[in-house]
Amino acid sequence: MTAIQRPPARDTASLLMPLFVGGLIMVALGVYGRVHPPTGFAVGIAGFSAALPMKVWLTTGATVLAVVQVVSALSMWGRLGIDIPAGVHRWSGRLAFLLTIPVAFHCLYALGLQYDAPRVLIHSVLGCFFYGVFTTKLLSLRKQDAPGWTLPVLGGLAFTALVGLWLTSSFWFFTTIGFKV
């Protein structure tokens, strides 16, 4: 008689440290954004007419790459019936994250966490939430004993936050100001 092998135990306790660190990142960004006096100084990337169009287009690029993330994740989990290489998922995530860095830097340094209008408040909170969830997801990647729902839920939360950021910034810009580079 052969012994039946059981899958390794899945333990939500393994998520405590990633959740704690992600929560710290989220709170630290919010506190910094609130107590740091906004400089009003815009950091721009060559090719854009101003900081706002730069942020709008980089956020749009990150959101498009986030859609690639969702599609490639669904493929990796066997939900699409097509095989997309895992490298597509990894590199689209890396590029999406890199596109958010100048945007977040400008938002925190030049503008700070604001709450004068509902759209701006939601945007500020979502920005802090995105980086907290993203940190938690990255720290959970190598947790072999984490529950199977961990990465899909954290990835879904990061995606939802990024789409919310796009809606409260880029979409608002495109519908209010127009398409400017």
Tab-separated table of N, CA and C in Angstrom:
chain	number	residue	atom	x	y	z
A	1	MET	N	0.847	-1.171	0.000
A	1	MET	CA	0.000	0.000	0.000
A	1	MET	C	0.895	1.238	0.000
A	2	THR	N	0.643	2.139	-0.920
A	2	THR	CA	1.444	3.353	-0.990
A	2	THR	C	0.795	4.453	-0.179
A	3	ALA	N	1.641	5.256	0.378
A	3	ALA	CA	1.144	6.370	1.186
A	3	ALA	C	0.613	7.470	0.272
A	4	ILE	N	-0.496	8.047	0.658
A	4	ILE	CA	-1.061	9.163	-0.095
A	4	ILE	C	-0.342	10.433	0.335
A	5	GLN	N	0.186	11.124	-0.657
A	5	GLN	CA	0.876	12.371	-0.343
A	5	GLN	C	-0.143	13.503	-0.290
A	6	ARG	N	-0.071	14.235	0.771
A	6	ARG	CA	-0.951	15.391	0.929
A	6	ARG	C	-0.218	16.639	0.444
A	7	PRO	N	-0.961	17.554	-0.117
A	7	PRO	CA	-0.313	18.821	-0.476
A	7	PRO	C	0.132	19.536	0.788
A	8	PRO	N	1.139	20.380	0.668
A	8	PRO	CA	1.591	21.094	1.865
A	8	PRO	C	0.457	21.932	2.453
A	9	ALA	N	0.474	22.054	3.748
A	9	ALA	CA	-0.556	22.830	4.440
A	9	ALA	C	-0.485	24.293	4.008
A	10	ARG	N	-1.639	24.861	3.772
A	10	ARG	CA	-1.722	26.275	3.393
A	10	ARG	C	-2.081	27.061	4.638
A	11	ASP	N	-1.270	28.054	4.933
A	11	ASP	CA	-1.441	28.756	6.194
A	11	ASP	C	-1.499	30.259	5.961
A	12	THR	N	-2.592	30.866	6.369
A	12	THR	CA	-2.708	32.315	6.221
A	12	THR	C	-1.735	33.060	7.130
A	13	ALA	N	-1.200	32.392	8.148
A	13	ALA	CA	-0.224	33.049	9.028
A	13	ALA	C	1.027	33.452	8.256
A	14	SER	N	1.328	32.748	7.171
A	14	SER	CA	2.508	33.102	6.381
A	14	SER	C	2.342	34.465	5.703
A	15	LEU	N	1.121	34.969	5.659
A	15	LEU	CA	0.856	36.270	5.037
A	15	LEU	C	0.961	37.432	6.008
A	16	LEU	N	1.124	37.139	7.291
A	16	LEU	CA	1.149	38.218	8.279
A	16	LEU	C	2.261	39.226	8.028
A	17	MET	N	3.465	38.751	7.765
A	17	MET	CA	4.579	39.683	7.546
A	17	MET	C	4.390	40.487	6.253
A	18	PRO	N	4.053	39.848	5.116
A	18	PRO	CA	3.796	40.662	3.917
A	18	PRO	C	2.672	41.682	4.112
A	19	LEU	N	1.604	41.277	4.797
A	19	LEU	CA	0.505	42.217	5.055
A	19	LEU	C	0.941	43.362	5.966
A	20	PHE	N	1.750	43.041	6.956
A	20	PHE	CA	2.246	44.068	7.879
A	20	PHE	C	3.132	45.071	7.135
A	21	VAL	N	4.065	44.563	6.338
A	21	VAL	CA	4.975	45.454	5.598
A	21	VAL	C	4.187	46.276	4.578
A	22	GLY	N	3.260	45.638	3.855
A	22	GLY	CA	2.431	46.377	2.900
A	22	GLY	C	1.609	47.455	3.580
A	23	GLY	N	1.077	47.126	4.750
A	23	GLY	CA	0.329	48.123	5.524
A	23	GLY	C	1.211	49.282	5.962
A	24	LEU	N	2.435	48.968	6.380
A	24	LEU	CA	3.375	50.027	6.757
A	24	LEU	C	3.681	50.950	5.578
A	25	ILE	N	3.897	50.359	4.417
A	25	ILE	CA	4.173	51.161	3.213
A	25	ILE	C	2.990	52.077	2.923
A	26	MET	N	1.798	51.510	2.984
A	26	MET	CA	0.582	52.274	2.713
A	26	MET	C	0.455	53.463	3.670
A	27	VAL	N	0.611	53.206	4.942
A	27	VAL	CA	0.473	54.255	5.949
A	27	VAL	C	1.618	55.261	5.829
A	28	ALA	N	2.832	54.772	5.624
A	28	ALA	CA	3.991	55.674	5.512
A	28	ALA	C	3.823	56.640	4.340
A	29	LEU	N	3.356	56.144	3.206
A	29	LEU	CA	3.142	57.027	2.057
A	29	LEU	C	2.065	58.067	2.357
A	30	GLY	N	0.987	57.631	2.995
A	30	GLY	CA	-0.082	58.562	3.346
A	30	GLY	C	0.374	59.618	4.334
A	31	VAL	N	1.104	59.191	5.352
A	31	VAL	CA	1.590	60.144	6.355
A	31	VAL	C	2.597	61.111	5.717
A	32	TYR	N	3.530	60.568	4.942
A	32	TYR	CA	4.504	61.443	4.271
A	32	TYR	C	3.792	62.442	3.361
A	33	GLY	N	2.839	61.953	2.580
A	33	GLY	CA	2.113	62.831	1.663
A	33	GLY	C	1.329	63.906	2.379
A	34	ARG	N	0.924	63.628	3.606
A	34	ARG	CA	0.147	64.607	4.361
A	34	ARG	C	1.025	65.600	5.122
A	35	VAL	N	2.131	65.137	5.731
A	35	VAL	CA	2.945	66.038	6.553
A	35	VAL	C	4.027	66.760	5.759
A	36	HIS	N	4.424	66.211	4.623
A	36	HIS	CA	5.426	66.866	3.777
A	36	HIS	C	4.793	68.060	3.081
A	37	PRO	N	5.365	69.251	3.266
A	37	PRO	CA	4.772	70.403	2.576
A	37	PRO	C	4.980	70.270	1.060
A	38	PRO	N	3.899	70.296	0.285
A	38	PRO	CA	4.047	70.171	-1.169
A	38	PRO	C	4.933	71.277	-1.726
A	39	THR	N	5.827	70.897	-2.610
A	39	THR	CA	6.767	71.863	-3.174
A	39	THR	C	6.174	72.593	-4.371
A	40	GLY	N	5.204	71.951	-5.043
A	40	GLY	CA	4.659	72.530	-6.262
A	40	GLY	C	5.603	72.381	-7.429
A	41	PHE	N	6.811	71.901	-7.153
A	41	PHE	CA	7.818	71.722	-8.199
A	41	PHE	C	7.556	70.428	-8.940
A	42	ALA	N	7.464	70.521	-10.240
A	42	ALA	CA	7.162	69.351	-11.051
A	42	ALA	C	8.433	68.741	-11.618
A	43	VAL	N	8.516	67.447	-11.487
A	43	VAL	CA	9.610	66.707	-12.107
A	43	VAL	C	9.073	66.182	-13.420
A	44	GLY	N	9.703	66.562	-14.507
A	44	GLY	CA	9.192	66.157	-15.802
A	44	GLY	C	10.114	65.184	-16.507
A	45	ILE	N	9.524	64.442	-17.404
A	45	ILE	CA	10.273	63.533	-18.258
A	45	ILE	C	10.257	64.127	-19.654
A	46	ALA	N	11.414	64.100	-20.306
A	46	ALA	CA	11.545	64.684	-21.638
A	46	ALA	C	10.469	64.143	-22.575
A	47	GLY	N	9.957	65.025	-23.410
A	47	GLY	CA	8.950	64.627	-24.388
A	47	GLY	C	7.542	65.027	-24.006
A	48	PHE	N	7.349	65.463	-22.773
A	48	PHE	CA	6.024	65.885	-22.334
A	48	PHE	C	6.019	67.389	-22.128
A	49	SER	N	4.879	68.019	-22.401
A	49	SER	CA	4.775	69.472	-22.283
A	49	SER	C	4.742	69.949	-20.838
A	50	ALA	N	4.275	69.081	-19.929
A	50	ALA	CA	4.179	69.451	-18.513
A	50	ALA	C	4.069	68.178	-17.682
A	51	ALA	N	4.091	68.373	-16.376
A	51	ALA	CA	4.038	67.226	-15.465
A	51	ALA	C	2.701	66.496	-15.536
A	52	LEU	N	1.608	67.219	-15.655
A	52	LEU	CA	0.296	66.571	-15.666
A	52	LEU	C	0.123	65.635	-16.868
A	53	PRO	N	0.420	66.077	-18.099
A	53	PRO	CA	0.335	65.124	-19.214
A	53	PRO	C	1.289	63.933	-19.046
A	54	MET	N	2.467	64.172	-18.463
A	54	MET	CA	3.400	63.068	-18.213
A	54	MET	C	2.745	62.028	-17.306
A	55	LYS	N	2.151	62.487	-16.222
A	55	LYS	CA	1.518	61.578	-15.272
A	55	LYS	C	0.348	60.837	-15.915
A	56	VAL	N	-0.427	61.538	-16.712
A	56	VAL	CA	-1.590	60.951	-17.371
A	56	VAL	C	-1.165	59.828	-18.314
A	57	TRP	N	-0.158	60.078	-19.147
A	57	TRP	CA	0.249	59.086	-20.133
A	57	TRP	C	1.013	57.931	-19.489
A	58	LEU	N	1.828	58.198	-18.484
A	58	LEU	CA	2.517	57.094	-17.803
A	58	LEU	C	1.521	56.209	-17.052
A	59	THR	N	0.515	56.824	-16.437
A	59	THR	CA	-0.524	56.043	-15.752
A	59	THR	C	-1.340	55.241	-16.760
A	60	THR	N	-1.613	55.820	-17.905
A	60	THR	CA	-2.330	55.088	-18.954
A	60	THR	C	-1.501	53.891	-19.420
A	61	GLY	N	-0.212	54.097	-19.620
A	61	GLY	CA	0.666	52.988	-20.011
A	61	GLY	C	0.693	51.899	-18.954
A	62	ALA	N	0.786	52.287	-17.693
A	62	ALA	CA	0.800	51.312	-16.604
A	62	ALA	C	-0.520	50.537	-16.549
A	63	THR	N	-1.618	51.216	-16.817
A	63	THR	CA	-2.927	50.562	-16.788
A	63	THR	C	-3.073	49.579	-17.948
A	64	VAL	N	-2.589	49.948	-19.115
A	64	VAL	CA	-2.607	49.017	-20.255
A	64	VAL	C	-1.770	47.782	-19.919
A	65	LEU	N	-0.597	47.995	-19.325
A	65	LEU	CA	0.244	46.859	-18.926
A	65	LEU	C	-0.417	46.038	-17.817
A	66	ALA	N	-1.220	46.679	-16.984
A	66	ALA	CA	-1.951	45.940	-15.948
A	66	ALA	C	-2.996	45.016	-16.578
A	67	VAL	N	-3.584	45.434	-17.683
A	67	VAL	CA	-4.507	44.554	-18.405
A	67	VAL	C	-3.735	43.346	-18.943
A	68	VAL	N	-2.531	43.585	-19.458
A	68	VAL	CA	-1.667	42.488	-19.901
A	68	VAL	C	-1.379	41.558	-18.721
A	69	GLN	N	-1.181	42.125	-17.549
A	69	GLN	CA	-0.953	41.334	-16.341
A	69	GLN	C	-2.127	40.398	-16.064
A	70	VAL	N	-3.334	40.921	-16.136
A	70	VAL	CA	-4.519	40.112	-15.856
A	70	VAL	C	-4.653	38.994	-16.889
A	71	VAL	N	-4.507	39.334	-18.158
A	71	VAL	CA	-4.641	38.326	-19.219
A	71	VAL	C	-3.557	37.262	-19.088
A	72	SER	N	-2.319	37.669	-18.852
A	72	SER	CA	-1.236	36.684	-18.734
A	72	SER	C	-1.382	35.851	-17.459
A	73	ALA	N	-1.885	36.438	-16.386
A	73	ALA	CA	-2.135	35.661	-15.164
A	73	ALA	C	-3.220	34.619	-15.403
A	74	LEU	N	-4.286	35.013	-16.087
A	74	LEU	CA	-5.342	34.060	-16.413
A	74	LEU	C	-4.796	32.918	-17.261
A	75	SER	N	-3.898	33.249	-18.175
A	75	SER	CA	-3.266	32.217	-18.997
A	75	SER	C	-2.402	31.293	-18.149
A	76	MET	N	-1.606	31.856	-17.255
A	76	MET	CA	-0.733	31.047	-16.402
A	76	MET	C	-1.540	30.119	-15.504
A	77	TRP	N	-2.722	30.529	-15.098
A	77	TRP	CA	-3.570	29.717	-14.232
A	77	TRP	C	-4.476	28.793	-15.039
A	78	GLY	N	-4.274	28.762	-16.376
A	78	GLY	CA	-5.022	27.845	-17.233
A	78	GLY	C	-6.465	28.230	-17.458
A	79	ARG	N	-6.792	29.500	-17.358
A	79	ARG	CA	-8.180	29.942	-17.486
A	79	ARG	C	-8.544	30.422	-18.901
A	80	LEU	N	-7.561	30.537	-19.799
A	80	LEU	CA	-7.847	31.067	-21.130
A	80	LEU	C	-7.772	30.034	-22.240
A	81	GLY	N	-7.072	28.953	-22.004
A	81	GLY	CA	-6.888	27.955	-23.045
A	81	GLY	C	-5.786	28.304	-24.024
A	82	ILE	N	-5.071	29.367	-23.760
A	82	ILE	CA	-3.904	29.733	-24.571
A	82	ILE	C	-2.715	29.873	-23.634
A	83	ASP	N	-1.539	29.653	-24.194
A	83	ASP	CA	-0.331	29.766	-23.381
A	83	ASP	C	0.394	31.074	-23.684
A	84	ILE	N	0.442	31.916	-22.680
A	84	ILE	CA	1.236	33.144	-22.757
A	84	ILE	C	2.437	32.903	-21.861
A	85	PRO	N	3.643	33.124	-22.370
A	85	PRO	CA	4.834	32.854	-21.550
A	85	PRO	C	4.812	33.645	-20.236
A	86	ALA	N	5.303	32.996	-19.178
A	86	ALA	CA	5.342	33.643	-17.859
A	86	ALA	C	6.165	34.923	-17.897
A	87	GLY	N	7.143	34.988	-18.789
A	87	GLY	CA	7.963	36.191	-18.916
A	87	GLY	C	7.150	37.413	-19.291
A	88	VAL	N	6.081	37.210	-20.060
A	88	VAL	CA	5.205	38.328	-20.418
A	88	VAL	C	4.588	38.906	-19.155
A	89	HIS	N	4.166	38.028	-18.252
A	89	HIS	CA	3.577	38.489	-16.993
A	89	HIS	C	4.604	39.236	-16.156
A	90	ARG	N	5.768	38.656	-16.001
A	90	ARG	CA	6.808	39.288	-15.175
A	90	ARG	C	7.229	40.648	-15.739
A	91	TRP	N	7.501	40.696	-17.049
A	91	TRP	CA	8.004	41.939	-17.629
A	91	TRP	C	6.932	43.019	-17.752
A	92	SER	N	5.695	42.631	-18.012
A	92	SER	CA	4.641	43.654	-18.063
A	92	SER	C	4.434	44.245	-16.678
A	93	GLY	N	4.564	43.428	-15.635
A	93	GLY	CA	4.452	43.936	-14.265
A	93	GLY	C	5.593	44.858	-13.905
A	94	ARG	N	6.805	44.460	-14.282
A	94	ARG	CA	7.971	45.312	-13.998
A	94	ARG	C	7.852	46.652	-14.699
A	95	LEU	N	7.468	46.618	-15.982
A	95	LEU	CA	7.336	47.869	-16.732
A	95	LEU	C	6.201	48.738	-16.190
A	96	ALA	N	5.093	48.115	-15.841
A	96	ALA	CA	3.978	48.878	-15.270
A	96	ALA	C	4.419	49.576	-13.991
A	97	PHE	N	5.116	48.833	-13.126
A	97	PHE	CA	5.598	49.420	-11.874
A	97	PHE	C	6.560	50.578	-12.156
A	98	LEU	N	7.491	50.377	-13.085
A	98	LEU	CA	8.451	51.443	-13.407
A	98	LEU	C	7.751	52.693	-13.927
A	99	LEU	N	6.692	52.520	-14.686
A	99	LEU	CA	5.952	53.682	-15.179
A	99	LEU	C	5.280	54.456	-14.057
A	100	THR	N	4.960	53.773	-12.963
A	100	THR	CA	4.280	54.469	-11.856
A	100	THR	C	5.232	55.271	-10.973
A	101	ILE	N	6.516	54.965	-11.008
A	101	ILE	CA	7.471	55.613	-10.095
A	101	ILE	C	7.532	57.136	-10.287
A	102	PRO	N	7.760	57.657	-11.513
A	102	PRO	CA	7.795	59.130	-11.644
A	102	PRO	C	6.462	59.774	-11.275
A	103	VAL	N	5.373	59.069	-11.538
A	103	VAL	CA	4.046	59.599	-11.213
A	103	VAL	C	3.892	59.715	-9.697
A	104	ALA	N	4.213	58.637	-8.986
A	104	ALA	CA	4.089	58.646	-7.526
A	104	ALA	C	5.030	59.670	-6.900
A	105	PHE	N	6.241	59.752	-7.422
A	105	PHE	CA	7.198	60.716	-6.893
A	105	PHE	C	6.641	62.131	-7.032
A	106	HIS	N	6.139	62.443	-8.209
A	106	HIS	CA	5.595	63.784	-8.424
A	106	HIS	C	4.391	64.035	-7.518
A	107	CYS	N	3.505	63.050	-7.432
A	107	CYS	CA	2.309	63.228	-6.603
A	107	CYS	C	2.678	63.486	-5.147
A	108	LEU	N	3.572	62.679	-4.608
A	108	LEU	CA	3.941	62.833	-3.196
A	108	LEU	C	4.773	64.084	-2.943
A	109	TYR	N	5.756	64.324	-3.791
A	109	TYR	CA	6.704	65.406	-3.552
A	109	TYR	C	6.116	66.778	-3.895
A	110	ALA	N	5.487	66.876	-5.060
A	110	ALA	CA	5.001	68.179	-5.512
A	110	ALA	C	3.609	68.515	-4.995
A	111	LEU	N	2.770	67.498	-4.779
A	111	LEU	CA	1.381	67.764	-4.432
A	111	LEU	C	0.991	67.306	-3.029
A	112	GLY	N	1.580	66.212	-2.565
A	112	GLY	CA	1.219	65.661	-1.261
A	112	GLY	C	-0.129	64.975	-1.300
A	113	LEU	N	-0.521	64.412	-0.175
A	113	LEU	CA	-1.832	63.764	-0.063
A	113	LEU	C	-2.867	64.864	0.152
A	114	GLN	N	-3.810	64.941	-0.758
A	114	GLN	CA	-4.814	65.999	-0.694
A	114	GLN	C	-6.196	65.414	-0.483
A	115	TYR	N	-7.064	66.221	0.095
A	115	TYR	CA	-8.427	65.760	0.350
A	115	TYR	C	-9.449	66.870	0.148
A	116	ASP	N	-9.099	67.863	-0.665
A	116	ASP	CA	-9.982	69.004	-0.860
A	116	ASP	C	-11.169	68.712	-1.780
A	117	ALA	N	-11.082	67.684	-2.589
A	117	ALA	CA	-12.187	67.293	-3.468
A	117	ALA	C	-12.310	65.767	-3.417
A	118	PRO	N	-13.515	65.247	-3.523
A	118	PRO	CA	-13.685	63.785	-3.430
A	118	PRO	C	-12.814	63.006	-4.416
A	119	ARG	N	-12.723	63.453	-5.668
A	119	ARG	CA	-11.901	62.763	-6.656
A	119	ARG	C	-10.448	62.723	-6.231
A	120	VAL	N	-9.954	63.826	-5.719
A	120	VAL	CA	-8.556	63.924	-5.310
A	120	VAL	C	-8.302	63.070	-4.059
A	121	LEU	N	-9.233	63.083	-3.133
A	121	LEU	CA	-9.103	62.247	-1.939
A	121	LEU	C	-9.066	60.770	-2.318
A	122	ILE	N	-9.996	60.336	-3.161
A	122	ILE	CA	-10.032	58.939	-3.594
A	122	ILE	C	-8.729	58.586	-4.304
A	123	HIS	N	-8.260	59.487	-5.163
A	123	HIS	CA	-7.016	59.259	-5.890
A	123	HIS	C	-5.826	59.116	-4.920
A	124	SER	N	-5.751	59.987	-3.949
A	124	SER	CA	-4.652	59.936	-2.975
A	124	SER	C	-4.663	58.636	-2.184
A	125	VAL	N	-5.832	58.249	-1.715
A	125	VAL	CA	-5.954	57.012	-0.927
A	125	VAL	C	-5.640	55.798	-1.797
A	126	LEU	N	-6.142	55.784	-3.024
A	126	LEU	CA	-5.858	54.664	-3.926
A	126	LEU	C	-4.368	54.544	-4.233
A	127	GLY	N	-3.672	55.677	-4.359
A	127	GLY	CA	-2.237	55.633	-4.618
A	127	GLY	C	-1.490	54.958	-3.479
A	128	CYS	N	-1.811	55.327	-2.261
A	128	CYS	CA	-1.178	54.692	-1.094
A	128	CYS	C	-1.547	53.210	-1.027
A	129	PHE	N	-2.821	52.912	-1.276
A	129	PHE	CA	-3.299	51.530	-1.246
A	129	PHE	C	-2.590	50.680	-2.303
A	130	PHE	N	-2.435	51.224	-3.508
A	130	PHE	CA	-1.780	50.483	-4.592
A	130	PHE	C	-0.382	50.029	-4.186
A	131	TYR	N	0.412	50.942	-3.662
A	131	TYR	CA	1.785	50.578	-3.302
A	131	TYR	C	1.831	49.618	-2.113
A	132	GLY	N	0.878	49.733	-1.202
A	132	GLY	CA	0.813	48.783	-0.093
A	132	GLY	C	0.457	47.385	-0.567
A	133	VAL	N	-0.544	47.286	-1.445
A	133	VAL	CA	-0.949	45.978	-1.981
A	133	VAL	C	0.139	45.408	-2.873
A	134	PHE	N	0.755	46.246	-3.682
A	134	PHE	CA	1.825	45.790	-4.566
A	134	PHE	C	2.975	45.207	-3.744
A	135	THR	N	3.342	45.897	-2.678
A	135	THR	CA	4.404	45.396	-1.792
A	135	THR	C	4.008	44.053	-1.184
A	136	THR	N	2.781	43.956	-0.713
A	136	THR	CA	2.291	42.706	-0.122
A	136	THR	C	2.343	41.576	-1.149
A	137	LYS	N	1.935	41.863	-2.381
A	137	LYS	CA	1.951	40.831	-3.432
A	137	LYS	C	3.373	40.367	-3.702
A	138	LEU	N	4.290	41.302	-3.843
A	138	LEU	CA	5.673	40.905	-4.124
A	138	LEU	C	6.263	40.080	-2.990
A	139	LEU	N	5.973	40.456	-1.755
A	139	LEU	CA	6.505	39.708	-0.616
A	139	LEU	C	5.826	38.341	-0.460
A	140	SER	N	4.656	38.170	-1.058
A	140	SER	CA	3.929	36.902	-0.962
A	140	SER	C	4.283	35.922	-2.077
A	141	LEU	N	4.976	36.391	-3.101
A	141	LEU	CA	5.272	35.544	-4.264
A	141	LEU	C	5.985	34.246	-3.898
A	142	ARG	N	6.923	34.306	-3.005
A	142	ARG	CA	7.728	33.134	-2.674
A	142	ARG	C	7.219	32.359	-1.464
A	143	LYS	N	6.048	32.712	-0.980
A	143	LYS	CA	5.472	32.022	0.177
A	143	LYS	C	4.809	30.737	-0.300
A	144	GLN	N	5.529	29.623	-0.234
A	144	GLN	CA	5.028	28.342	-0.712
A	144	GLN	C	3.823	27.853	0.088
A	145	ASP	N	3.744	28.264	1.344
A	145	ASP	CA	2.648	27.775	2.186
A	145	ASP	C	1.460	28.733	2.243
A	146	ALA	N	1.482	29.764	1.396
A	146	ALA	CA	0.362	30.711	1.372
A	146	ALA	C	-0.853	30.056	0.711
A	147	PRO	N	-2.039	30.454	1.107
A	147	PRO	CA	-3.248	29.903	0.473
A	147	PRO	C	-3.255	30.189	-1.034
A	148	GLY	N	-3.931	29.334	-1.779
A	148	GLY	CA	-3.975	29.473	-3.231
A	148	GLY	C	-4.631	30.752	-3.720
A	149	TRP	N	-5.452	31.362	-2.909
A	149	TRP	CA	-6.142	32.587	-3.313
A	149	TRP	C	-5.275	33.831	-3.174
A	150	THR	N	-4.121	33.703	-2.533
A	150	THR	CA	-3.302	34.875	-2.187
A	150	THR	C	-2.945	35.734	-3.396
A	151	LEU	N	-2.269	35.153	-4.374
A	151	LEU	CA	-1.814	35.953	-5.510
A	151	LEU	C	-2.961	36.472	-6.374
A	152	PRO	N	-3.982	35.661	-6.669
A	152	PRO	CA	-5.096	36.235	-7.437
A	152	PRO	C	-5.798	37.391	-6.721
A	153	VAL	N	-5.974	37.269	-5.419
A	153	VAL	CA	-6.652	38.340	-4.681
A	153	VAL	C	-5.777	39.592	-4.628
A	154	LEU	N	-4.500	39.425	-4.285
A	154	LEU	CA	-3.613	40.589	-4.210
A	154	LEU	C	-3.408	41.220	-5.587
A	155	GLY	N	-3.254	40.379	-6.612
A	155	GLY	CA	-3.131	40.904	-7.971
A	155	GLY	C	-4.390	41.635	-8.394
A	156	GLY	N	-5.551	41.080	-8.050
A	156	GLY	CA	-6.815	41.735	-8.375
A	156	GLY	C	-6.980	43.064	-7.657
A	157	LEU	N	-6.548	43.115	-6.396
A	157	LEU	CA	-6.610	44.375	-5.654
A	157	LEU	C	-5.670	45.423	-6.252
A	158	ALA	N	-4.458	45.005	-6.630
A	158	ALA	CA	-3.509	45.937	-7.254
A	158	ALA	C	-4.074	46.443	-8.582
A	159	PHE	N	-4.641	45.537	-9.376
A	159	PHE	CA	-5.245	45.923	-10.647
A	159	PHE	C	-6.390	46.905	-10.426
A	160	THR	N	-7.267	46.598	-9.486
A	160	THR	CA	-8.416	47.457	-9.196
A	160	THR	C	-7.960	48.841	-8.734
A	161	ALA	N	-6.942	48.872	-7.887
A	161	ALA	CA	-6.425	50.165	-7.421
A	161	ALA	C	-5.838	50.961	-8.579
A	162	LEU	N	-5.102	50.290	-9.461
A	162	LEU	CA	-4.499	50.999	-10.594
A	162	LEU	C	-5.568	51.519	-11.555
A	163	VAL	N	-6.594	50.725	-11.794
A	163	VAL	CA	-7.696	51.200	-12.645
A	163	VAL	C	-8.402	52.383	-11.975
A	164	GLY	N	-8.589	52.310	-10.662
A	164	GLY	CA	-9.169	53.434	-9.930
A	164	GLY	C	-8.305	54.677	-10.025
A	165	LEU	N	-6.993	54.493	-9.939
A	165	LEU	CA	-6.072	55.626	-10.104
A	165	LEU	C	-6.202	56.218	-11.503
A	166	TRP	N	-6.302	55.339	-12.508
A	166	TRP	CA	-6.446	55.821	-13.885
A	166	TRP	C	-7.756	56.591	-14.049
A	167	LEU	N	-8.830	56.059	-13.487
A	167	LEU	CA	-10.128	56.727	-13.617
A	167	LEU	C	-10.143	58.093	-12.937
A	168	THR	N	-9.470	58.207	-11.790
A	168	THR	CA	-9.481	59.475	-11.049
A	168	THR	C	-8.380	60.435	-11.498
A	169	SER	N	-7.590	60.038	-12.486
A	169	SER	CA	-6.538	60.936	-12.982
A	169	SER	C	-6.587	61.033	-14.504
A	170	SER	N	-6.160	60.006	-15.188
A	170	SER	CA	-6.065	60.049	-16.649
A	170	SER	C	-7.423	60.217	-17.311
A	171	PHE	N	-8.390	59.396	-16.913
A	171	PHE	CA	-9.726	59.516	-17.501
A	171	PHE	C	-10.286	60.909	-17.240
A	172	TRP	N	-10.142	61.394	-16.023
A	172	TRP	CA	-10.597	62.743	-15.689
A	172	TRP	C	-9.900	63.767	-16.594
A	173	PHE	N	-8.596	63.644	-16.764
A	173	PHE	CA	-7.816	64.560	-17.596
A	173	PHE	C	-8.312	64.518	-19.049
A	174	PHE	N	-8.457	63.312	-19.608
A	174	PHE	CA	-8.875	63.179	-20.992
A	174	PHE	C	-10.255	63.762	-21.220
A	175	THR	N	-11.170	63.589	-20.271
A	175	THR	CA	-12.543	64.074	-20.453
A	175	THR	C	-12.717	65.539	-20.064
A	176	THR	N	-11.808	66.067	-19.262
A	176	THR	CA	-11.928	67.461	-18.821
A	176	THR	C	-11.026	68.398	-19.617
A	177	ILE	N	-9.796	67.996	-19.831
A	177	ILE	CA	-8.799	68.849	-20.470
A	177	ILE	C	-8.572	68.455	-21.926
A	178	GLY	N	-8.559	67.180	-22.187
A	178	GLY	CA	-8.358	66.690	-23.548
A	178	GLY	C	-7.087	65.874	-23.673
A	179	PHE	N	-6.762	65.508	-24.885
A	179	PHE	CA	-5.573	64.698	-25.157
A	179	PHE	C	-4.400	65.612	-25.447
A	180	LYS	N	-3.519	65.734	-24.481
A	180	LYS	CA	-2.328	66.562	-24.644
A	180	LYS	C	-1.096	65.745	-24.296
A	181	VAL	N	-0.028	66.057	-24.979
A	181	VAL	CA	1.248	65.402	-24.702
A	181	VAL	C	2.119	66.455	-24.118
